[in-house]
Amino acid sequence: MSFDSLGLDTEILKAIHEQNYTTPTPIQQQAIPVILSGNDLMASAQTGTGKTAGFGLPILQKLLDQQVQNNNKSGNPKGKRPLYALILAPTRELAAQIGENIRDYSRYLPIRSLVVFGGVSINPQMMKLRGGVDILIATPGRLLDLVQQNAVDLATVKMLVLDEADRMLDMGFIHDIRRVIAKLPKKRQNLMFSATFSSEIKALAETILHSPKLIEVAKTNSASEQITQYVHRVDKRRKRELLSYLIGKNQWQQVLIFTRTKYGANHLADQLTKDGIKAAAIHGNKSQGARTKALADFKTGQIRALVATDIAARGLDIELLPYVVNYELPQVAEDYVHRIGRTGRAQNQGQAISLVCVDELPQLKAIEKLIKKAIPELITQGFEVDPRIKPEPVKKSSARRSSPKRGSSTAHRSLQPKQNNVKSANRQHYTRSK
Ligand code: AMP
């Protein structure tokens, strides 16, 4: 199947060919015709499946059709552009990413899109809205602020997209979403995307969508097959040393690293920098400017290691990102799938390595249960686990410290840990050269 058969305008096709998209991904093949036909849609598709073009392209096509219709009716339409499509996203990074994609896809179209999110000054956003935009991509809180200031009128919206709806619920946006929806016209087309179909998501869908078509591309909770996953067992106090060693030895030039806490992200970025690896941290406590700069430096290769918390990394789209490291396993198993989904995007291969200490074995078990397979184990000579160290429960993410101080009593404990259940046949050995 090619893009040419989907009924998209030649100017849209030109733009996507320039993005080097040759064949539509499964979500695009299924979602584009559904959206073009005017149906509501509920799609289970993770980031990395091409879902942004899956909704972005048909929105552009429909908007274009509507513009042609209006031109035919009224000759030369003057005045402010009515807002046609509203796309809600849980994080600034995801909103910015969607905005970038929409801009790329609409490069040859007479269409205006704008991204708005909190954490930056509202005034420039208000100025830009004054001229009118066709497509608005927004995080819910900032959108409501703008509505309150009469900077945007939602009464003309014909299409609503809720992207990463599961994450919006997790982040407590449900009331904001309902407030936004109350301001939209009743007659509109609704598209909802979510990585998982939890019962909360189904309940939300029932209140928003009208007879939606259901599309499920990747099996819920399964990890992409283009991602090679490994577990590397290691003692907690030696994680940083092992990470620096792996980055250096394997000459990883671009690696995204996950920690559970903001403190942990900062601390690890500092430590890697001390080890001579250019690193930066992104998380919710960083200013938007600092986050944007860190991400830009990472994309251009000025920074080799980007250390992120789950929420900050949500929606990050780094082209050809080859490596993801879980420095600490997430507390929620589903987050593992989101994390490793930063690599192996579209048709590319990726590698995800989780550094797992004895405390995290229950989380590893939960992840393996969720993805329905045992993750093969890597071993590096010189970094074997100390069998005398006893597991301790992992602290909640809200804790200030994610790991004990160097040399603190928790780092050395006695007794035998539970044996890892990954078969030794799966093991792959890295040999330590120094
Ligand atoms: P998304 O899931 O929308 O975040 O997209 C993931 C990545 O796949 C982005 O880098 C897109 O630019 C890329 N992409 C989307 N559709 C295609 C396609 N049909 N062919 C190749 N790459 C694509």
CSV table of C-alpha atoms and ligand atoms in Angstrom, one decimal:
chain,number,residue,atom,x,y,z
A,1,MET,CA,0.0,0.0,0.0
A,2,SER,CA,1.3,3.5,-0.8
A,3,PHE,CA,0.3,6.9,0.5
A,4,ASP,CA,-1.0,7.8,-3.0
A,5,SER,CA,-4.0,5.5,-2.6
A,6,LEU,CA,-5.2,7.1,0.6
A,7,GLY,CA,-6.9,10.1,-1.1
A,8,LEU,CA,-4.6,12.8,0.1
A,9,ASP,CA,-3.9,16.0,-1.7
A,10,THR,CA,-0.7,16.2,-3.9
A,11,GLU,CA,0.7,19.0,-1.7
A,12,ILE,CA,0.4,16.7,1.3
A,13,LEU,CA,1.9,13.8,-0.5
A,14,LYS,CA,4.8,16.0,-1.6
A,15,ALA,CA,5.5,17.0,2.0
A,16,ILE,CA,5.4,13.4,3.3
A,17,HIS,CA,7.7,12.2,0.5
A,18,GLU,CA,10.1,14.9,1.6
A,19,GLN,CA,10.0,13.3,5.1
A,20,ASN,CA,11.1,10.1,3.4
A,21,TYR,CA,7.9,8.3,4.3
A,22,THR,CA,7.3,5.7,1.6
A,23,THR,CA,4.7,3.4,3.0
A,24,PRO,CA,2.0,4.2,5.5
A,25,THR,CA,2.5,2.5,8.8
A,26,PRO,CA,-0.3,0.1,10.0
A,27,ILE,CA,-2.0,2.8,12.1
A,28,GLN,CA,-1.9,5.2,9.2
A,29,GLN,CA,-3.3,2.6,6.8
A,30,GLN,CA,-6.3,2.0,9.1
A,31,ALA,CA,-6.8,5.4,10.7
A,32,ILE,CA,-6.6,7.7,7.6
A,33,PRO,CA,-9.6,6.2,5.8
A,34,VAL,CA,-11.7,6.2,9.0
A,35,ILE,CA,-11.0,9.8,9.8
A,36,LEU,CA,-11.5,10.9,6.2
A,37,SER,CA,-14.9,9.3,6.3
A,38,GLY,CA,-15.9,11.4,9.3
A,39,ASN,CA,-16.1,8.7,11.9
A,40,ASP,CA,-15.1,9.0,15.5
A,41,LEU,CA,-12.0,6.9,16.3
A,42,MET,CA,-10.6,5.2,19.3
A,43,ALA,CA,-7.1,3.9,18.5
A,44,SER,CA,-4.7,2.0,20.6
A,45,ALA,CA,-1.3,3.0,19.3
A,46,GLN,CA,1.9,3.8,21.1
A,47,THR,CA,4.2,6.6,20.3
A,48,GLY,CA,6.5,5.4,17.6
A,49,THR,CA,3.9,3.8,15.4
A,50,GLY,CA,3.4,6.8,13.3
A,51,LYS,CA,0.1,7.8,14.9
A,52,THR,CA,0.8,11.6,14.6
A,53,ALA,CA,0.6,11.4,10.8
A,54,GLY,CA,-2.2,8.9,11.3
A,55,PHE,CA,-4.4,11.7,12.6
A,56,GLY,CA,-2.4,14.7,11.3
A,57,LEU,CA,-2.7,13.9,7.6
A,58,PRO,CA,-6.5,13.3,7.4
A,59,ILE,CA,-7.1,16.5,9.5
A,60,LEU,CA,-5.1,18.5,7.0
A,61,GLN,CA,-7.0,16.9,4.1
A,62,LYS,CA,-10.4,17.6,5.7
A,63,LEU,CA,-9.3,21.2,6.5
A,64,LEU,CA,-8.2,21.7,3.0
A,65,ASP,CA,-11.5,20.3,1.6
A,66,GLN,CA,-13.4,22.7,3.9
A,67,GLN,CA,-11.3,25.7,2.8
A,68,VAL,CA,-12.1,24.8,-0.8
A,69,GLN,CA,-15.8,24.6,0.0
A,70,ASN,CA,-15.8,27.9,1.8
A,71,ASN,CA,-13.9,29.6,-1.0
A,72,ASN,CA,-16.5,28.3,-3.5
A,73,LYS,CA,-19.3,29.6,-1.3
A,74,SER,CA,-18.1,33.0,-0.4
A,75,GLY,CA,-15.5,33.8,-3.0
A,76,ASN,CA,-12.7,35.2,-0.9
A,77,PRO,CA,-13.1,34.6,2.8
A,78,LYS,CA,-11.9,37.5,4.8
A,79,GLY,CA,-11.5,37.9,8.6
A,80,LYS,CA,-10.2,35.7,11.3
A,81,ARG,CA,-9.7,32.1,10.6
A,82,PRO,CA,-12.0,29.9,12.7
A,83,LEU,CA,-10.2,27.3,14.7
A,84,TYR,CA,-10.8,24.0,12.9
A,85,ALA,CA,-8.9,21.3,14.9
A,86,LEU,CA,-7.9,21.1,18.5
A,87,ILE,CA,-5.2,18.6,19.5
A,88,LEU,CA,-4.7,18.0,23.2
A,89,ALA,CA,-1.5,16.4,24.5
A,90,PRO,CA,-0.4,15.7,28.0
A,91,THR,CA,3.1,17.2,27.9
A,92,ARG,CA,4.8,20.2,26.4
A,93,GLU,CA,7.3,17.9,24.6
A,94,LEU,CA,4.6,15.9,23.0
A,95,ALA,CA,2.7,19.0,22.0
A,96,ALA,CA,5.8,20.5,20.5
A,97,GLN,CA,6.5,17.3,18.7
A,98,ILE,CA,3.0,17.1,17.2
A,99,GLY,CA,3.3,20.8,16.2
A,100,GLU,CA,6.6,20.1,14.4
A,101,ASN,CA,5.1,17.2,12.5
A,102,ILE,CA,2.0,19.1,11.5
A,103,ARG,CA,4.2,22.0,10.3
A,104,ASP,CA,6.2,19.5,8.2
A,105,TYR,CA,3.2,17.9,6.7
A,106,SER,CA,1.4,21.2,5.9
A,107,ARG,CA,4.5,22.8,4.5
A,108,TYR,CA,2.9,23.4,1.1
A,109,LEU,CA,-0.6,24.2,2.4
A,110,PRO,CA,-2.2,27.5,3.2
A,111,ILE,CA,-2.7,26.3,6.8
A,112,ARG,CA,-1.7,27.9,10.1
A,113,SER,CA,-1.0,25.8,13.1
A,114,LEU,CA,0.2,26.8,16.6
A,115,VAL,CA,1.5,25.0,19.6
A,116,VAL,CA,0.7,26.3,23.1
A,117,PHE,CA,1.8,25.0,26.5
A,118,GLY,CA,2.5,26.2,30.0
A,119,GLY,CA,5.8,27.1,31.5
A,120,VAL,CA,6.5,29.9,29.0
A,121,SER,CA,5.0,33.4,28.7
A,122,ILE,CA,1.4,33.4,27.6
A,123,ASN,CA,1.6,36.8,25.8
A,124,PRO,CA,3.3,35.7,22.6
A,125,GLN,CA,0.8,32.8,22.4
A,126,MET,CA,-2.1,35.3,22.7
A,127,MET,CA,-0.5,37.5,20.0
A,128,LYS,CA,-0.2,34.5,17.6
A,129,LEU,CA,-3.8,33.5,18.3
A,130,ARG,CA,-5.1,36.9,17.5
A,131,GLY,CA,-4.6,36.4,13.7
A,132,GLY,CA,-6.4,33.1,14.0
A,133,VAL,CA,-5.1,29.6,13.5
A,134,ASP,CA,-6.6,26.5,11.8
A,135,ILE,CA,-5.0,23.9,14.0
A,136,LEU,CA,-4.2,24.4,17.7
A,137,ILE,CA,-2.0,21.9,19.6
A,138,ALA,CA,-2.2,22.4,23.3
A,139,THR,CA,-1.7,21.1,26.8
A,140,PRO,CA,-5.0,21.3,28.7
A,141,GLY,CA,-4.0,23.8,31.4
A,142,ARG,CA,-2.6,26.4,29.2
A,143,LEU,CA,-5.5,26.0,26.8
A,144,LEU,CA,-7.9,26.8,29.6
A,145,ASP,CA,-5.9,29.9,30.6
A,146,LEU,CA,-6.1,31.1,27.0
A,147,VAL,CA,-9.8,30.4,26.8
A,148,GLN,CA,-10.3,32.3,30.0
A,149,GLN,CA,-8.4,35.3,28.6
A,150,ASN,CA,-10.7,35.1,25.5
A,151,ALA,CA,-7.6,34.5,23.4
A,152,VAL,CA,-9.2,31.5,21.7
A,153,ASP,CA,-12.7,30.6,20.7
A,154,LEU,CA,-13.4,26.9,20.8
A,155,ALA,CA,-17.0,27.2,19.4
A,156,THR,CA,-15.8,26.6,15.8
A,157,VAL,CA,-13.8,23.4,16.4
A,158,LYS,CA,-14.8,20.6,14.0
A,159,MET,CA,-12.2,18.1,15.1
A,160,LEU,CA,-10.9,17.1,18.5
A,161,VAL,CA,-7.9,14.9,19.1
A,162,LEU,CA,-7.0,13.5,22.5
A,163,ASP,CA,-3.5,12.2,22.2
A,164,GLU,CA,-2.0,9.9,24.8
A,165,ALA,CA,-5.3,9.9,26.6
A,166,ASP,CA,-4.1,7.3,29.1
A,167,ARG,CA,-1.3,9.6,30.2
A,168,MET,CA,-3.6,12.5,30.4
A,169,LEU,CA,-5.7,10.6,32.9
A,170,ASP,CA,-2.5,9.5,34.8
A,171,MET,CA,-1.4,13.1,35.0
A,172,GLY,CA,-4.8,14.2,36.5
A,173,PHE,CA,-6.0,16.2,33.5
A,174,ILE,CA,-9.5,14.7,33.5
A,175,HIS,CA,-11.2,17.8,34.9
A,176,ASP,CA,-9.3,20.1,32.5
A,177,ILE,CA,-10.3,17.9,29.6
A,178,ARG,CA,-13.9,17.9,30.6
A,179,ARG,CA,-13.9,21.7,31.0
A,180,VAL,CA,-12.4,22.0,27.5
A,181,ILE,CA,-14.9,19.7,26.0
A,182,ALA,CA,-17.8,21.6,27.6
A,183,LYS,CA,-16.7,24.6,25.4
A,184,LEU,CA,-16.6,22.7,22.2
A,185,PRO,CA,-19.6,22.5,19.8
A,186,LYS,CA,-21.6,19.3,20.3
A,187,LYS,CA,-21.3,18.3,16.6
A,188,ARG,CA,-17.7,17.5,16.0
A,189,GLN,CA,-15.4,14.6,15.1
A,190,ASN,CA,-13.5,13.0,18.0
A,191,LEU,CA,-10.3,11.1,17.8
A,192,MET,CA,-8.8,9.4,20.8
A,193,PHE,CA,-5.3,7.8,21.0
A,194,SER,CA,-4.1,5.8,23.9
A,195,ALA,CA,-1.3,3.3,24.4
A,196,THR,CA,-3.5,1.2,26.6
A,197,PHE,CA,-7.3,0.4,26.7
A,198,SER,CA,-7.8,0.5,30.5
A,199,SER,CA,-11.2,0.6,32.0
A,200,GLU,CA,-10.8,4.3,32.8
A,201,ILE,CA,-9.9,5.0,29.2
A,202,LYS,CA,-13.0,3.1,28.0
A,203,ALA,CA,-15.2,5.1,30.4
A,204,LEU,CA,-13.7,8.4,29.1
A,205,ALA,CA,-14.2,7.2,25.5
A,206,GLU,CA,-17.8,6.4,26.2
A,207,THR,CA,-18.5,10.0,27.3
A,208,ILE,CA,-16.6,11.7,24.4
A,209,LEU,CA,-16.9,9.5,21.3
A,210,HIS,CA,-19.9,8.7,19.2
A,211,SER,CA,-20.0,5.2,17.8
A,212,PRO,CA,-16.3,5.2,17.3
A,213,LYS,CA,-14.4,2.8,15.0
A,214,LEU,CA,-11.8,0.9,17.0
A,215,ILE,CA,-8.3,0.4,15.8
A,216,GLU,CA,-5.7,-1.5,17.7
A,217,VAL,CA,-2.3,-1.6,16.0
A,218,ALA,CA,0.4,-2.9,18.2
A,219,LYS,CA,-1.0,-5.4,20.7
A,220,THR,CA,-1.7,-3.5,23.9
A,221,ASN,CA,1.2,-3.6,26.2
A,222,SER,CA,3.5,-5.4,23.8
A,223,ALA,CA,6.9,-3.9,23.2
A,224,SER,CA,8.0,-3.2,19.6
A,225,GLU,CA,9.8,-6.0,17.9
A,226,GLN,CA,12.3,-3.6,16.5
A,227,ILE,CA,13.7,-3.1,19.9
A,228,THR,CA,16.3,-5.5,21.2
A,229,GLN,CA,15.9,-5.6,25.0
A,230,TYR,CA,18.4,-6.6,27.6
A,231,VAL,CA,18.7,-6.7,31.3
A,232,HIS,CA,22.0,-6.1,33.0
A,233,ARG,CA,22.1,-7.2,36.6
A,234,VAL,CA,24.4,-5.0,38.7
A,235,ASP,CA,24.7,-3.8,42.2
A,236,LYS,CA,23.0,-0.5,42.9
A,237,ARG,CA,26.2,1.3,44.0
A,238,ARG,CA,28.0,0.3,40.7
A,239,LYS,CA,25.3,1.3,38.3
A,240,ARG,CA,26.9,4.6,37.4
A,241,GLU,CA,30.3,3.1,36.9
A,242,LEU,CA,28.8,0.4,34.7
A,243,LEU,CA,26.8,2.9,32.7
A,244,SER,CA,29.8,5.0,31.9
A,245,TYR,CA,31.7,1.9,31.0
A,246,LEU,CA,29.0,0.7,28.6
A,247,ILE,CA,28.7,4.1,27.0
A,248,GLY,CA,32.5,4.3,26.5
A,249,LYS,CA,33.2,0.8,25.5
A,250,ASN,CA,30.4,0.5,23.0
A,251,GLN,CA,30.9,4.1,21.8
A,252,TRP,CA,27.3,5.0,22.2
A,253,GLN,CA,27.0,8.5,20.8
A,254,GLN,CA,23.3,9.1,21.7
A,255,VAL,CA,21.7,7.4,24.7
A,256,LEU,CA,18.5,8.3,26.5
A,257,ILE,CA,18.7,7.3,30.2
A,258,PHE,CA,15.7,7.0,32.5
A,259,THR,CA,15.8,7.6,36.2
A,260,ARG,CA,12.8,7.4,38.6
A,261,THR,CA,13.3,10.8,40.2
A,262,LYS,CA,14.2,14.3,39.2
A,263,TYR,CA,16.9,14.3,41.8
A,264,GLY,CA,18.3,11.1,40.4
A,265,ALA,CA,18.3,12.6,36.9
A,266,ASN,CA,20.3,15.6,38.0
A,267,HIS,CA,22.7,13.6,40.0
A,268,LEU,CA,23.4,11.1,37.3
A,269,ALA,CA,23.8,13.8,34.6
A,270,ASP,CA,26.4,15.4,36.9
A,271,GLN,CA,28.2,12.2,37.5
A,272,LEU,CA,28.3,11.2,33.8
A,273,THR,CA,29.7,14.7,33.1
A,274,LYS,CA,32.4,14.0,35.6
A,275,ASP,CA,33.2,10.8,33.9
A,276,GLY,CA,33.8,12.8,30.7
A,277,ILE,CA,30.5,12.0,29.0
A,278,LYS,CA,28.6,15.1,28.0
A,279,ALA,CA,25.2,14.8,29.7
A,280,ALA,CA,22.1,16.8,30.6
A,281,ALA,CA,19.0,16.1,32.6
A,282,ILE,CA,15.4,16.9,31.7
A,283,HIS,CA,12.5,16.8,34.1
A,284,GLY,CA,9.5,18.8,35.3
A,285,ASN,CA,11.6,21.1,37.6
A,286,LYS,CA,13.7,22.4,34.7
A,287,SER,CA,12.5,25.5,32.9
A,288,GLN,CA,11.0,25.0,29.5
A,289,GLY,CA,14.1,26.8,28.0
A,290,ALA,CA,16.5,24.4,29.7
A,291,ARG,CA,14.4,21.4,28.5
A,292,THR,CA,14.3,22.6,24.9
A,293,LYS,CA,18.0,23.4,24.9
A,294,ALA,CA,18.9,20.0,26.4
A,295,LEU,CA,16.8,18.2,23.8
A,296,ALA,CA,18.2,20.3,20.9
A,297,ASP,CA,21.7,19.6,22.1
A,298,PHE,CA,21.0,15.9,22.3
A,299,LYS,CA,19.5,15.8,18.9
A,300,THR,CA,22.5,17.6,17.3
A,301,GLY,CA,25.0,15.4,19.1
A,302,GLN,CA,26.4,18.0,21.4
A,303,ILE,CA,25.1,16.0,24.4
A,304,ARG,CA,25.8,12.3,24.4
A,305,ALA,CA,23.6,11.3,27.3
A,306,LEU,CA,20.2,12.7,28.1
A,307,VAL,CA,18.9,11.7,31.5
A,308,ALA,CA,15.1,12.0,31.9
A,309,THR,CA,12.2,11.1,34.1
A,310,ASP,CA,9.2,9.3,32.7
A,311,ILE,CA,7.0,12.4,32.4
A,312,ALA,CA,9.6,14.6,30.8
A,313,ALA,CA,10.4,11.9,28.2
A,314,ARG,CA,6.8,11.4,27.3
A,315,GLY,CA,6.3,12.0,23.6
A,316,LEU,CA,10.0,12.7,22.9
A,317,ASP,CA,10.7,11.9,19.3
A,318,ILE,CA,14.3,11.6,18.6
A,319,GLU,CA,14.9,10.5,15.1
A,320,LEU,CA,17.0,7.3,14.9
A,321,LEU,CA,17.6,7.2,18.7
A,322,PRO,CA,19.6,4.0,19.0
A,323,TYR,CA,19.9,3.4,22.7
A,324,VAL,CA,17.6,3.6,25.8
A,325,VAL,CA,18.9,2.7,29.2
A,326,ASN,CA,16.7,2.2,32.2
A,327,TYR,CA,19.1,3.3,35.0
A,328,GLU,CA,16.3,2.4,37.4
A,329,LEU,CA,13.2,0.4,36.4
A,330,PRO,CA,9.9,2.3,36.5
A,331,GLN,CA,7.5,1.5,39.3
A,332,VAL,CA,4.7,1.0,36.9
A,333,ALA,CA,5.4,-1.8,34.4
A,334,GLU,CA,3.5,0.0,31.5
A,335,ASP,CA,6.1,2.8,31.8
A,336,TYR,CA,8.7,0.4,30.7
A,337,VAL,CA,7.0,0.0,27.4
A,338,HIS,CA,6.7,3.7,27.0
A,339,ARG,CA,10.3,4.3,27.8
A,340,ILE,CA,11.8,1.7,25.5
A,341,GLY,CA,9.4,3.0,22.8
A,342,ARG,CA,11.6,6.1,22.4
A,343,THR,CA,13.9,3.9,20.4
A,344,GLY,CA,13.1,1.5,17.5
A,345,ARG,CA,10.7,4.1,16.0
A,346,ALA,CA,9.1,3.7,12.6
A,347,GLN,CA,11.3,1.3,10.7
A,348,ASN,CA,14.4,1.7,12.8
A,349,GLN,CA,16.1,-0.7,15.1
A,350,GLY,CA,16.9,0.1,18.7
A,351,GLN,CA,18.4,-1.3,21.8
A,352,ALA,CA,17.0,-1.0,25.3
A,353,ILE,CA,19.1,-2.0,28.3
A,354,SER,CA,17.9,-2.1,31.9
A,355,LEU,CA,20.4,-1.9,34.7
A,356,VAL,CA,18.7,-3.9,37.4
A,357,CYS,CA,19.8,-4.2,41.0
A,358,VAL,CA,18.6,-6.8,43.5
A,359,ASP,CA,16.0,-4.4,44.9
A,360,GLU,CA,14.3,-4.2,41.5
A,361,LEU,CA,13.7,-7.9,40.7
A,362,PRO,CA,10.0,-7.7,41.6
A,363,GLN,CA,9.6,-4.8,39.1
A,364,LEU,CA,11.5,-6.8,36.5
A,365,LYS,CA,9.2,-9.7,37.0
A,366,ALA,CA,6.2,-7.4,36.6
A,367,ILE,CA,7.6,-6.1,33.3
A,368,GLU,CA,8.4,-9.5,31.9
A,369,LYS,CA,4.8,-10.6,32.8
A,370,LEU,CA,3.4,-7.5,31.0
A,371,ILE,CA,5.4,-8.0,27.8
A,372,LYS,CA,5.0,-11.7,28.1
A,373,LYS,CA,8.6,-12.7,27.7
A,374,ALA,CA,11.8,-13.0,29.7
A,375,ILE,CA,14.3,-10.3,28.8
A,376,PRO,CA,17.7,-11.8,27.9
A,377,GLU,CA,20.6,-10.9,30.2
A,378,LEU,CA,23.9,-9.2,29.5
A,379,ILE,CA,26.9,-9.7,31.7
A,380,THR,CA,30.0,-7.6,31.8
A,381,GLN,CA,33.0,-9.1,33.4
A,382,GLY,CA,34.0,-7.2,36.5
A,383,PHE,CA,30.5,-6.1,37.2
A,384,GLU,CA,29.0,-9.3,38.5
A,385,VAL,CA,26.5,-8.8,41.3
A,386,ASP,CA,27.6,-9.3,44.8
A,387,PRO,CA,25.4,-12.2,46.1
A,388,ARG,CA,25.7,-11.0,49.7
A,389,ILE,CA,23.6,-8.0,49.0
A,390,LYS,CA,20.0,-8.4,50.2
A,391,PRO,CA,17.1,-6.7,48.5
A,392,GLU,CA,15.4,-3.7,50.0
A,393,PRO,CA,12.0,-2.4,48.8
A,394,VAL,CA,12.3,0.4,46.2
A,395,LYS,CA,11.3,3.8,47.6
A,396,LYS,CA,8.4,5.6,46.1
A,397,SER,CA,9.2,8.1,43.3
A,398,SER,CA,8.3,11.0,45.5
A,399,ALA,CA,11.3,10.3,47.7
A,400,ARG,CA,14.0,12.9,47.3
A,401,ARG,CA,16.7,10.4,47.0
A,402,SER,CA,16.5,7.5,44.5
A,403,SER,CA,19.7,5.8,45.7
A,404,PRO,CA,21.7,5.6,48.9
A,405,LYS,CA,24.7,7.8,49.4
A,406,ARG,CA,28.0,6.3,48.4
A,407,GLY,CA,29.3,4.0,51.1
A,408,SER,CA,26.1,4.2,53.1
A,409,SER,CA,25.1,1.1,55.0
A,410,THR,CA,22.3,0.2,52.5
A,411,ALA,CA,24.9,-0.4,49.8
A,412,HIS,CA,26.4,-3.5,51.5
A,413,ARG,CA,24.1,-6.0,52.9
A,414,SER,CA,24.4,-9.7,53.6
A,415,LEU,CA,22.4,-12.7,52.5
A,416,GLN,CA,21.7,-14.3,49.2
A,417,PRO,CA,19.4,-12.5,46.7
A,418,LYS,CA,16.8,-14.5,44.7
A,419,GLN,CA,18.3,-15.9,41.5
A,420,ASN,CA,17.4,-14.3,38.2
A,421,ASN,CA,15.1,-16.6,36.3
A,422,VAL,CA,16.4,-15.7,32.8
A,423,LYS,CA,17.9,-18.8,31.2
A,424,SER,CA,21.7,-18.8,30.8
A,425,ALA,CA,21.2,-19.6,27.2
A,426,ASN,CA,20.0,-16.1,26.7
A,427,ARG,CA,23.1,-14.6,28.2
A,428,GLN,CA,25.4,-12.5,26.1
A,429,HIS,CA,28.8,-11.6,27.4
A,430,TYR,CA,30.6,-8.3,27.1
A,431,THR,CA,34.2,-8.6,28.1
A,432,ARG,CA,35.7,-5.8,30.1
A,433,SER,CA,38.8,-4.6,28.4
A,434,LYS,CA,40.3,-2.7,31.4
B,1,AMP,P1,4.8,9.0,16.0
B,1,AMP,O1,4.4,7.6,16.5
B,1,AMP,O2,3.8,9.7,15.3
B,1,AMP,O3,5.5,9.7,17.1
B,1,AMP,O4,5.9,8.7,14.9
B,1,AMP,C1,7.1,8.1,15.1
B,1,AMP,C2,8.2,8.4,14.1
B,1,AMP,O5,7.9,7.7,12.8
B,1,AMP,C3,8.4,9.8,13.7
B,1,AMP,O6,9.8,10.1,13.7
B,1,AMP,C4,7.8,10.0,12.4
B,1,AMP,O7,8.4,11.0,11.6
B,1,AMP,C5,8.0,8.6,11.7
B,1,AMP,N1,7.0,8.2,10.8
B,1,AMP,C6,5.7,8.3,10.8
B,1,AMP,N2,5.1,7.8,9.7
B,1,AMP,C7,6.1,7.2,9.0
B,1,AMP,C8,6.1,6.5,7.8
B,1,AMP,N3,5.0,6.2,7.1
B,1,AMP,N4,7.3,6.1,7.3
B,1,AMP,C9,8.4,6.3,8.0
B,1,AMP,N5,8.5,7.0,9.1
B,1,AMP,C10,7.3,7.5,9.6
